[in-house]
PDB file of C-alpha atoms and ligand atoms in Angstrom:
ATOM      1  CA  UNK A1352       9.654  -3.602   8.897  1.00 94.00           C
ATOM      2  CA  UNK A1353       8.789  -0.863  10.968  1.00 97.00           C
ATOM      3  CA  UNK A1354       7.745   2.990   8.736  1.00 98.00           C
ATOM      4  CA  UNK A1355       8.064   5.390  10.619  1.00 98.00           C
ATOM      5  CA  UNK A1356       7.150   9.369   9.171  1.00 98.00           C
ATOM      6  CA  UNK A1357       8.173  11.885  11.222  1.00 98.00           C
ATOM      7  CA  UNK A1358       6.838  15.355  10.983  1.00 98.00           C
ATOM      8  CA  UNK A1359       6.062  14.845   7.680  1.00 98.00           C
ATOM      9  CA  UNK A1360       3.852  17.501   5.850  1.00 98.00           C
ATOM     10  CA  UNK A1361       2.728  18.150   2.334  1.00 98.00           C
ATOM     11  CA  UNK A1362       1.664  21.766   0.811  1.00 98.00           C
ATOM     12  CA  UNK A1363       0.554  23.331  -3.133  1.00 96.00           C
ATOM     13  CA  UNK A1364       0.577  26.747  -4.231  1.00 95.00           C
ATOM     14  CA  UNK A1365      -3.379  27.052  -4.560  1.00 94.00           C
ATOM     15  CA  UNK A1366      -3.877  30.931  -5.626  1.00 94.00           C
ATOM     16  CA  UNK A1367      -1.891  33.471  -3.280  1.00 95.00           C
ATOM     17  CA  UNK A1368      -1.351  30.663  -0.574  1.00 95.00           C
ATOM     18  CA  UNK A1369      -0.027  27.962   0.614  1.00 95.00           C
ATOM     19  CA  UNK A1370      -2.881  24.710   0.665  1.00 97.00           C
ATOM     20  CA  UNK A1371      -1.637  22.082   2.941  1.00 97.00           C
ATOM     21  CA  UNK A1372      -3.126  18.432   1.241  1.00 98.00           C
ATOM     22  CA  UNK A1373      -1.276  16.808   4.742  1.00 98.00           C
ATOM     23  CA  UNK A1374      -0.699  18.914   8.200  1.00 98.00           C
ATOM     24  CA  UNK A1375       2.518  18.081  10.359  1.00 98.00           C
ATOM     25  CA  UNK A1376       1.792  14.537  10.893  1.00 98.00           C
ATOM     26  CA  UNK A1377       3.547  11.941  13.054  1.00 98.00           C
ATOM     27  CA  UNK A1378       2.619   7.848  11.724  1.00 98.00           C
ATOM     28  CA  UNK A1379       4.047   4.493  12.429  1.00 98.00           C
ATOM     29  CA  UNK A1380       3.105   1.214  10.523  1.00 98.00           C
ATOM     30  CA  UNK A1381       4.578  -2.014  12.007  1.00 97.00           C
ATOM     31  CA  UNK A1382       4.453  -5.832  11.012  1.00 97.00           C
ATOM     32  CA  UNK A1383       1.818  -7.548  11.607  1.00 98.00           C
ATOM     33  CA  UNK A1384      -0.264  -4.472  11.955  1.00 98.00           C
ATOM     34  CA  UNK A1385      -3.503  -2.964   9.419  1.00 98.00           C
ATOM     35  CA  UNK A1386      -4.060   0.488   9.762  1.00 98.00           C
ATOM     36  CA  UNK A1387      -6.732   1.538   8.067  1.00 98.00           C
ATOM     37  CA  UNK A1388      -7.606   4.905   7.030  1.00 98.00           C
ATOM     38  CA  UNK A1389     -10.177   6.928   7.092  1.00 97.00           C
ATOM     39  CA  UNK A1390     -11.499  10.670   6.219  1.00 96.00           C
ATOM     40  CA  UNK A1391     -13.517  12.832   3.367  1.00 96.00           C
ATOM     41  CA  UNK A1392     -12.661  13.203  -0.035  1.00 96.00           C
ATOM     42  CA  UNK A1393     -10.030  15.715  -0.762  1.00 96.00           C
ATOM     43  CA  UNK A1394      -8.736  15.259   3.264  1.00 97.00           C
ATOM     44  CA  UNK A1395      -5.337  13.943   2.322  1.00 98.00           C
ATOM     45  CA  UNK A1396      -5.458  10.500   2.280  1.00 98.00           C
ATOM     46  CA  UNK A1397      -3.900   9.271  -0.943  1.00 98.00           C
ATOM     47  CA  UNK A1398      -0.826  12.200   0.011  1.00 98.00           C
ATOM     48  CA  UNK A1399      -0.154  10.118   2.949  1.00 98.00           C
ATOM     49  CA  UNK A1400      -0.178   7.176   2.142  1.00 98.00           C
ATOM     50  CA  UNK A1401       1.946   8.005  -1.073  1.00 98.00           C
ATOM     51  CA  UNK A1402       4.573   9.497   0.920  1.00 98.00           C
ATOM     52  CA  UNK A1403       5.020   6.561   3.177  1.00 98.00           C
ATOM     53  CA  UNK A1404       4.952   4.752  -0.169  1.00 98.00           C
ATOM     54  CA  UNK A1405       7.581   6.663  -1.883  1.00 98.00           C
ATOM     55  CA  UNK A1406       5.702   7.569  -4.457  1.00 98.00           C
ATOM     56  CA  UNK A1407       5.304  11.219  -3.544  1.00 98.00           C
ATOM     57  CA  UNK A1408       7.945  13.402  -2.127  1.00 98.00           C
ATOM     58  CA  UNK A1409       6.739  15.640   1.349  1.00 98.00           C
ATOM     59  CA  UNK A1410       7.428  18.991   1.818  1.00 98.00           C
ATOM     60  CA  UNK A1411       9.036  18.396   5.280  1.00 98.00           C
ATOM     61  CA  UNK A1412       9.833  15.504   7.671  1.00 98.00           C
ATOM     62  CA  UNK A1413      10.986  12.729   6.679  1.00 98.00           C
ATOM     63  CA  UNK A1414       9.915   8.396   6.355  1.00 98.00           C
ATOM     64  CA  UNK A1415      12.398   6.253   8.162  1.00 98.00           C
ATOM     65  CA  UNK A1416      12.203   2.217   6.983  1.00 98.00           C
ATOM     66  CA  UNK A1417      14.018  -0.005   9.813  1.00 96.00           C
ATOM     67  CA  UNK A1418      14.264  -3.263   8.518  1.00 91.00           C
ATOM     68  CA  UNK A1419      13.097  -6.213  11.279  1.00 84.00           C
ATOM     69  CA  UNK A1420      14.819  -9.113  10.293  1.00 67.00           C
ATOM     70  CA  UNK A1421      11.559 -11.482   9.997  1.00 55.00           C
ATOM     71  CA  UNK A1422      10.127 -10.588  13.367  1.00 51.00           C
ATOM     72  CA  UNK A1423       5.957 -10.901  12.819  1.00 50.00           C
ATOM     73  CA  UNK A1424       5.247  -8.631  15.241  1.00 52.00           C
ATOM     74  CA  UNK A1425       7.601  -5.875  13.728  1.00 49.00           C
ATOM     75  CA  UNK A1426       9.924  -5.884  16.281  1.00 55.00           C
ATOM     76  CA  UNK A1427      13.688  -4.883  16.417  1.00 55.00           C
ATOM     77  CA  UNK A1428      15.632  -7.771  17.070  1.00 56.00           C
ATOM     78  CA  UNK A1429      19.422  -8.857  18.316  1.00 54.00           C
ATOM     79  CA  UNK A1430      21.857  -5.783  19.288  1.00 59.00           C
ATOM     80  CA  UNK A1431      22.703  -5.764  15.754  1.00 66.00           C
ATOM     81  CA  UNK A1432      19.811  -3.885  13.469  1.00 73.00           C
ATOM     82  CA  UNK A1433      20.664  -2.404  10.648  1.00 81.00           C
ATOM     83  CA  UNK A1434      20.825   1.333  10.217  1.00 89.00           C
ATOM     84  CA  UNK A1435      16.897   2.561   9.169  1.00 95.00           C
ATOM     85  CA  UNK A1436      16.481   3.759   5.734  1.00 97.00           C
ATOM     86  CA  UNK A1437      15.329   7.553   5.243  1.00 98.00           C
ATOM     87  CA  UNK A1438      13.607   6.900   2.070  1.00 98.00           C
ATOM     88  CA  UNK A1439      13.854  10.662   0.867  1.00 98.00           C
ATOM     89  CA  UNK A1440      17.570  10.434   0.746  1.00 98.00           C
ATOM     90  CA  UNK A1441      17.544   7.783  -1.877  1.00 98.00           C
ATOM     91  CA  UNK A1442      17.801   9.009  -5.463  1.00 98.00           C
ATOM     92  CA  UNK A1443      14.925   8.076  -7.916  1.00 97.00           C
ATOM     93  CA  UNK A1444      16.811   4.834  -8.880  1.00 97.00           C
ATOM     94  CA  UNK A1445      17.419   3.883  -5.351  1.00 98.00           C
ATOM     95  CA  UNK A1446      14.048   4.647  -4.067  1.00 98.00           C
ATOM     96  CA  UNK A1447      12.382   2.770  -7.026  1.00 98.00           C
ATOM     97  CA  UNK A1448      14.216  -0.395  -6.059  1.00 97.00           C
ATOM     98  CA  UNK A1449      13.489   0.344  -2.299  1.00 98.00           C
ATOM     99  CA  UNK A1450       9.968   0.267  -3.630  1.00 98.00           C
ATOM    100  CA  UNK A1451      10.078  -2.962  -5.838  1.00 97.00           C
ATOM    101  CA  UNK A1452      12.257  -4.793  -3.167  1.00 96.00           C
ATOM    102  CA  UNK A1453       9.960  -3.806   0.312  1.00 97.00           C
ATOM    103  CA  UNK A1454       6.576  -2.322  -0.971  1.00 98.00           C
ATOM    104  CA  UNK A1455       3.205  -3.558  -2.581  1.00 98.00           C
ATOM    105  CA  UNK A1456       1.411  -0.957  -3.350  1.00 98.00           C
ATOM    106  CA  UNK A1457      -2.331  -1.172  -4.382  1.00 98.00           C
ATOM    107  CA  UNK A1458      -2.964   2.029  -6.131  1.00 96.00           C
ATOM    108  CA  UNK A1459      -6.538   4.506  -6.197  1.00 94.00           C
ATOM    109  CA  UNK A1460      -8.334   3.449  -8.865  1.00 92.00           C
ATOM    110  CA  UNK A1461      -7.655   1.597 -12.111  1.00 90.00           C
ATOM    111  CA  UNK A1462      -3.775   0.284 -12.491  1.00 93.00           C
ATOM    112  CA  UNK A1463      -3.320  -2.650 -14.667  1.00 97.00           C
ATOM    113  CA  UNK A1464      -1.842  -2.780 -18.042  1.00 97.00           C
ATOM    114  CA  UNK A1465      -4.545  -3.202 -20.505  1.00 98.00           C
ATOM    115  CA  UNK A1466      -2.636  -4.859 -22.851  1.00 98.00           C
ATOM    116  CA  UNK A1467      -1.344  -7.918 -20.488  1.00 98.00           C
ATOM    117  CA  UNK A1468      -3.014 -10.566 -19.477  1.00 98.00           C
ATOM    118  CA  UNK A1469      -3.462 -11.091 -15.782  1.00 98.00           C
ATOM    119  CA  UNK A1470      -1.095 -13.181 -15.330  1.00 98.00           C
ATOM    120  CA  UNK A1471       1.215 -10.483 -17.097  1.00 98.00           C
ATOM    121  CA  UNK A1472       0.281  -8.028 -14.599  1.00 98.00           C
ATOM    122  CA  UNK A1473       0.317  -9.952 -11.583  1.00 98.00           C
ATOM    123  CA  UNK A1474       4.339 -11.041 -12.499  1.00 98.00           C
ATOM    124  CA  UNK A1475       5.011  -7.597 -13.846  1.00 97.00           C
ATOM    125  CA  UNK A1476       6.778  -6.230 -10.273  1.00 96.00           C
ATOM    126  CA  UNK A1477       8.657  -9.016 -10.318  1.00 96.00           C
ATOM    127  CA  UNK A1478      10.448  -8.876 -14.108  1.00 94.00           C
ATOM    128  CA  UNK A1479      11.557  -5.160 -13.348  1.00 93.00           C
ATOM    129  CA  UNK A1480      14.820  -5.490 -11.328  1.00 94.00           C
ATOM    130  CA  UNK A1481      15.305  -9.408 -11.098  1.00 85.00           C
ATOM    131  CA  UNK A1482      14.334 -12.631 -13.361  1.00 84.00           C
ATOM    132  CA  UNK A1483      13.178 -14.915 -10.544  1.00 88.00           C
ATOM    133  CA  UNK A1484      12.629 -18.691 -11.888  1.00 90.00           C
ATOM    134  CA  UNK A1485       9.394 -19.313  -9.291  1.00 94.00           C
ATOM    135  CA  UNK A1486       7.912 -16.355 -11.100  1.00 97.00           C
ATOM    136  CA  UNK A1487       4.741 -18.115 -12.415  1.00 96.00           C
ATOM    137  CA  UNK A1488       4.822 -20.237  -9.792  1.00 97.00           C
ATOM    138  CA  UNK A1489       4.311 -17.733  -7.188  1.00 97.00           C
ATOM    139  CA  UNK A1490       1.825 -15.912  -9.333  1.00 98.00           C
ATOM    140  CA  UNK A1491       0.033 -18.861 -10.003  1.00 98.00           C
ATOM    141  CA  UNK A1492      -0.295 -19.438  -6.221  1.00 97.00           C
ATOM    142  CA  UNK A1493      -1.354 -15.615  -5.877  1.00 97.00           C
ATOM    143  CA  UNK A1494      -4.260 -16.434  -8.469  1.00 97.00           C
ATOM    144  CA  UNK A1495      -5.337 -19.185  -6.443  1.00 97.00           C
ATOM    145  CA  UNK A1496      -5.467 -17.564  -3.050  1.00 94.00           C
ATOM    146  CA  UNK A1497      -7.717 -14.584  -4.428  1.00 95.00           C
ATOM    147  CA  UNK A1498      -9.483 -17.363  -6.492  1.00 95.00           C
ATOM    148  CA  UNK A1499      -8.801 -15.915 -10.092  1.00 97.00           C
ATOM    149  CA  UNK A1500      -6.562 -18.864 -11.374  1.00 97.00           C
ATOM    150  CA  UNK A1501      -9.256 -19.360 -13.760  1.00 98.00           C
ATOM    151  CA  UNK A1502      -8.689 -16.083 -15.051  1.00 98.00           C
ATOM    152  CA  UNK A1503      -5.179 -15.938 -16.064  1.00 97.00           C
ATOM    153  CA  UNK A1504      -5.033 -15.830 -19.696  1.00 98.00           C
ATOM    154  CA  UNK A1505      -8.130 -12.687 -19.408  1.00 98.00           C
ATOM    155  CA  UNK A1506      -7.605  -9.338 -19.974  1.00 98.00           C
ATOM    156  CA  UNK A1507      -8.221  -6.395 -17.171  1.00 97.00           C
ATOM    157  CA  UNK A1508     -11.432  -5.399 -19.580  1.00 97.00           C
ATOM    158  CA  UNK A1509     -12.868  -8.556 -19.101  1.00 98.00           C
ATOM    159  CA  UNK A1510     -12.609  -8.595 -15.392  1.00 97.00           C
ATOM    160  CA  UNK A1511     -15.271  -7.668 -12.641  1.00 95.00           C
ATOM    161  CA  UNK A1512     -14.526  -5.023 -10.244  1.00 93.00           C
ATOM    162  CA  UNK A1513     -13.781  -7.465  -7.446  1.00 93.00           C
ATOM    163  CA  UNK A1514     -11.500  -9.606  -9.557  1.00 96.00           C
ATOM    164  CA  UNK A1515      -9.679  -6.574 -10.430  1.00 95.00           C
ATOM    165  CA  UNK A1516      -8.755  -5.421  -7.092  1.00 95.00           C
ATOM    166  CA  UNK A1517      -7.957  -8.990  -6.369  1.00 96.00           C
ATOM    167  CA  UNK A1518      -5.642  -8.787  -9.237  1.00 97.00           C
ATOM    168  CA  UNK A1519      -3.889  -6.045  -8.130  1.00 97.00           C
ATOM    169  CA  UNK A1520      -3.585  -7.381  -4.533  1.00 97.00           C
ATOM    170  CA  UNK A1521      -1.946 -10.439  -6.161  1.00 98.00           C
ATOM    171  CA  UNK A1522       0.364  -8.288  -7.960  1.00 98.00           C
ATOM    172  CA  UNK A1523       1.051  -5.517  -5.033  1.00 98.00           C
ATOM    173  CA  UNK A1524       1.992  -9.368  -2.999  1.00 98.00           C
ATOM    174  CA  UNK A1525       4.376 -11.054  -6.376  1.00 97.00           C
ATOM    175  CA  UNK A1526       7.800  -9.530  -4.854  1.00 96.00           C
ATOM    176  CA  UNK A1527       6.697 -10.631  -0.886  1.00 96.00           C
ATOM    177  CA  UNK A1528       6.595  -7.043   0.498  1.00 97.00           C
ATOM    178  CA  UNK A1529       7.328  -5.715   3.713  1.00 97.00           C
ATOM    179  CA  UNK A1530       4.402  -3.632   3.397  1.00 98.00           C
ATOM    180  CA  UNK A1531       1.506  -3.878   1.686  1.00 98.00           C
ATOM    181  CA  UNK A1532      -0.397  -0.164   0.756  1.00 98.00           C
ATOM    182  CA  UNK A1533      -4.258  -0.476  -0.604  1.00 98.00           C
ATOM    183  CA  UNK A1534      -5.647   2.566  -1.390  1.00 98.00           C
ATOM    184  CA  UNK A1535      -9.227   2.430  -1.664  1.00 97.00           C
ATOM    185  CA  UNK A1536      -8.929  -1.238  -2.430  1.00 96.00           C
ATOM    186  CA  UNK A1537     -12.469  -1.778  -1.857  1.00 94.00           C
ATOM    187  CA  UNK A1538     -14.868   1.621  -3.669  1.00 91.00           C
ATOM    188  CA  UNK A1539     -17.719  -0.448  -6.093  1.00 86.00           C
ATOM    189  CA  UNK A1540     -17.686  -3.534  -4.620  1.00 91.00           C
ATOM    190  CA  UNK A1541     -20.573  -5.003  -3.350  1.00 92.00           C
ATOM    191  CA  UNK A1542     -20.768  -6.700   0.031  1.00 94.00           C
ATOM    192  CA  UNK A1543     -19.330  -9.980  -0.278  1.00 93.00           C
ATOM    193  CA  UNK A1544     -16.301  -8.513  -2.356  1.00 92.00           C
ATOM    194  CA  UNK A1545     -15.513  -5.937  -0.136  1.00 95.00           C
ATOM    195  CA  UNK A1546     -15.902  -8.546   2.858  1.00 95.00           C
ATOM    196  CA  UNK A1547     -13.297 -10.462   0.730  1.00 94.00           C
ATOM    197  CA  UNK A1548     -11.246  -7.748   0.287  1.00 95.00           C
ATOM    198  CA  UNK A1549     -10.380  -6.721   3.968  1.00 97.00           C
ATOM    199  CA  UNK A1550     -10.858 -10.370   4.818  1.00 97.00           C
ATOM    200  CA  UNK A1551      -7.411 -10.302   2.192  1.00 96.00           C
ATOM    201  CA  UNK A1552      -5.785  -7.972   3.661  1.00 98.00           C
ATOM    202  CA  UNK A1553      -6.454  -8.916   7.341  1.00 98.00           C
ATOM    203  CA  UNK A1554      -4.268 -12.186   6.722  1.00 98.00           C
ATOM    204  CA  UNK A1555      -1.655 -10.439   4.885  1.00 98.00           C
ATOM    205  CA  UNK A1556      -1.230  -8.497   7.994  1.00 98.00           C
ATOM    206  CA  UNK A1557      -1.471 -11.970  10.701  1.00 98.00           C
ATOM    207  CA  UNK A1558       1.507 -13.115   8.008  1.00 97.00           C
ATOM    208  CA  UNK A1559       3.835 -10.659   9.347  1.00 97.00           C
ATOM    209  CA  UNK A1560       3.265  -7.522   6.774  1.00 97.00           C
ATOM    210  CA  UNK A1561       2.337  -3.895   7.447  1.00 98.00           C
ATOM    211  CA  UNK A1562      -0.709  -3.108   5.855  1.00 98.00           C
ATOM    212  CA  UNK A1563      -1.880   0.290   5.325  1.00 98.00           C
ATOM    213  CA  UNK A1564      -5.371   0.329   3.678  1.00 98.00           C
ATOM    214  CA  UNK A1565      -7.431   4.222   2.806  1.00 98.00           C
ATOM    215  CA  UNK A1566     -10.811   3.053   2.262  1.00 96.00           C
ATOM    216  CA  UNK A1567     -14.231   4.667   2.966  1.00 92.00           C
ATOM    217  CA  UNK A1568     -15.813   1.602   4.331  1.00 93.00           C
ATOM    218  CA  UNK A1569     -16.901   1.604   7.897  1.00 93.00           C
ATOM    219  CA  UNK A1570     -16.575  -1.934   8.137  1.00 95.00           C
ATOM    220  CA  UNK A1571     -12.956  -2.079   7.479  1.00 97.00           C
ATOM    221  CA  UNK A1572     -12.566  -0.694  11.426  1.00 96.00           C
ATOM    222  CA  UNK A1573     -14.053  -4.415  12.061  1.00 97.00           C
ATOM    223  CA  UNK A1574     -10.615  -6.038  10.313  1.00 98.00           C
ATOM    224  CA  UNK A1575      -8.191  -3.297  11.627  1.00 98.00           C
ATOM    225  CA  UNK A1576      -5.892  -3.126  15.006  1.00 98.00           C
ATOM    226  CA  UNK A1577      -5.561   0.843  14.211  1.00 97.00           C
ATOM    227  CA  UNK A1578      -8.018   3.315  12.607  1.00 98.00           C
ATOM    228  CA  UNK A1579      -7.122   6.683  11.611  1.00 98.00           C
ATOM    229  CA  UNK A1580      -9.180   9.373  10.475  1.00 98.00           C
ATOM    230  CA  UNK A1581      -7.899  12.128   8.172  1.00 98.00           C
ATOM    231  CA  UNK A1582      -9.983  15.660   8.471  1.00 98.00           C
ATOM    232  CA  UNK A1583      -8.486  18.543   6.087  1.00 97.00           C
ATOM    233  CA  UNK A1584      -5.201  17.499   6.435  1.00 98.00           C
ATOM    234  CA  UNK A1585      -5.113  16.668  10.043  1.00 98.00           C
ATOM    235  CA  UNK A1586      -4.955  13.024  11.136  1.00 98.00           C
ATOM    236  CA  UNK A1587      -6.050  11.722  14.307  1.00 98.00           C
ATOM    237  CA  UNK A1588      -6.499   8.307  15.825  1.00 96.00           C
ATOM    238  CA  UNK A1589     -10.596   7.782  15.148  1.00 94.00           C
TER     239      UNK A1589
HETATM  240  N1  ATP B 815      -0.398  17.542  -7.135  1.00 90.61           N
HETATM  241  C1  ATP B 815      -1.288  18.301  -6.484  1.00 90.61           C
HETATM  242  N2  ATP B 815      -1.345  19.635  -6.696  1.00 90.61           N
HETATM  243  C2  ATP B 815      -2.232  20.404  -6.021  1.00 90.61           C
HETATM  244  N3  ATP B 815      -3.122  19.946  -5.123  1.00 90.61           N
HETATM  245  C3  ATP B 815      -3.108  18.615  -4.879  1.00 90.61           C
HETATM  246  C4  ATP B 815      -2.208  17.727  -5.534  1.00 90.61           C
HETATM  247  N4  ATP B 815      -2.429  16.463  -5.073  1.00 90.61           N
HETATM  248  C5  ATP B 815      -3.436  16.577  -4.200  1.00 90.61           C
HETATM  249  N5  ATP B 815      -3.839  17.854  -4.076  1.00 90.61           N
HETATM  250  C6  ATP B 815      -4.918  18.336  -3.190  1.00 90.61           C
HETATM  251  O1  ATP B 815      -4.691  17.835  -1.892  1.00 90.61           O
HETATM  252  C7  ATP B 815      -5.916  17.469  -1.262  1.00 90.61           C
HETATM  253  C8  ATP B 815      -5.821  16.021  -0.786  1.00 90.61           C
HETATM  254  O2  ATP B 815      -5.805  15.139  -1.909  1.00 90.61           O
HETATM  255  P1  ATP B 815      -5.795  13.561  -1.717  1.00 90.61           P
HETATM  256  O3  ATP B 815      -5.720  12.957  -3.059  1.00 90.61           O
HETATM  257  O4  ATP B 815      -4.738  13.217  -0.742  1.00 90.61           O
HETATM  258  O5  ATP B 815      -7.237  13.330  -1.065  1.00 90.61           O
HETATM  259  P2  ATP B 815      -7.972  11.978  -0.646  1.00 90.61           P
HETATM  260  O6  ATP B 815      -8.308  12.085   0.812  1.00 90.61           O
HETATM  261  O7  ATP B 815      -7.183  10.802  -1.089  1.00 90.61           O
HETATM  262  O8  ATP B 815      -9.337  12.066  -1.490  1.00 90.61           O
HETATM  263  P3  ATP B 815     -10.222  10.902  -2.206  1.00 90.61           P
HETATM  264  O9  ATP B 815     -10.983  10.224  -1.094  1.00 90.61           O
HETATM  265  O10 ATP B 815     -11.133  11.684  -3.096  1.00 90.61           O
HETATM  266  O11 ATP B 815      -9.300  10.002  -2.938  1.00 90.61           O
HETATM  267  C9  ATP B 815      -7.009  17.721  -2.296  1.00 90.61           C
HETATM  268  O12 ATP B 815      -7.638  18.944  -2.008  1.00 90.61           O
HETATM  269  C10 ATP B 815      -6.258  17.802  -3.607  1.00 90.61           C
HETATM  270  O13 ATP B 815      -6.910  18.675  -4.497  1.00 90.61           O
HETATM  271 MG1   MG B 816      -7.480   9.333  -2.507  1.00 90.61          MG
END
């Protein structure tokens, strides 16, 4: 898949004026690619990348999906490709299952259900809008890839901070996205878990998917083929 946002912005009332969270900005994420992301707290990171997620409406532009037909380096192929998507046009129920069918999504922060096991979690995506039979199978091989299958039958509170976010890369990866989002996937971790991390998400990329990752670790420029820095709104190629 190729994302494409074009002119998208986003602003909030904040007192008598208009605060813009995300300037005018102009993005493209392809397969096969990792862009990572870069910038200050508060510089508009997570409002990107949630509005090429879908997750957060902008207030202009708009995020165009064109679908690739398999091709791992994101190209169009054959005279025939379909029409791009303009995610914004979808209705809530449309967009959702836009989301569910193309996106993983890795959100800021804490995001499992505390009440299912991981093995719950990581198969949750994938019980919403279909009842696939390879379920636990493909969950199972998730586990094993970010080496928690000997943590399926734990609960999130028993987990580490490394084996959560490898959790939740496991689940963002259930449905086989398009495109893979990780915001922050990496804040706590120590070293060798954040080295696992991007090492993750480097090979989910070389598999054909666009990965977007907002993360505040230098080193992540040393997995990525495109870094971006965000400054009050304003991105720019670092
Ligand atoms: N719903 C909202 N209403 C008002 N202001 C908002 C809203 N969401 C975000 N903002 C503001 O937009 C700015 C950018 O927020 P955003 O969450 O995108 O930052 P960020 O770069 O992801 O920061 P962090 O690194 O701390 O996660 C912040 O100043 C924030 O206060
Ligand atoms: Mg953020």
């Amino acid at each position: 898949m190729i994302l494409t946002a074009e002119k998208i912005s986003r602003s909030f009332p904040r007192g008598s004026r208009e605060f813009y969270a995300l300037q005018e900005t102009d993005i493209t994420l392809a397969g096969g690619r990792m862009t990572v992301l870069q910038g200050r707290s508060g510089s508009g990171k997570t409002t990107l990348l949630n509005i090429l997620a879908g997750l957060q409406s902008p207030s202009s532009g708009r995020v165009l999906a064109q679908m690739t037909r398999g091709a791992e380096d994101g190209s169009v192929q054959g005279e025939m490709a379909p029409a791009a998507t303009d995610l914004y046009s979808l209705d809530d129920k449309e967009l959702s299952r836009f989301r569910n069918d193309h996106y993983g999504i890795v959100p800021q922060g804490q995001s499992a259900v505390a009440a299912l096991s991981v093995l719950e979690n990581i198969m949750l995506p994938g019980t919403v809008y279909s009842q696939d039979v390879n379920l636990p199978e493909k969950a199972q091989a998730l586990m094993e890839r970010m080496g928690i299958a000997d943590l399926k039958n734990a609960f999130p509170k028993e987990l580490s901070g490394g084996e959560m976010r490898r959790m939740s890369i496991a689940r963002a990866m259930i449905r086989d996205p398009q495109v893979l989002f990780a915001d922050e996937p990496a804040s706590d971790l120590d070293d060798e878990n954040r080295d696992t991390v991007f090492s993750i998400l480097r090979e989910i990329a070389d598999e054909g998917k666009a990965v977007l990752v907002v993360t505040h670790e230098r080193c992540a420029r040393n997995y990525a083929d495109e870094v971006y820095q965000m400054d009050a709104g304003a991105l720019r190629l670092a």
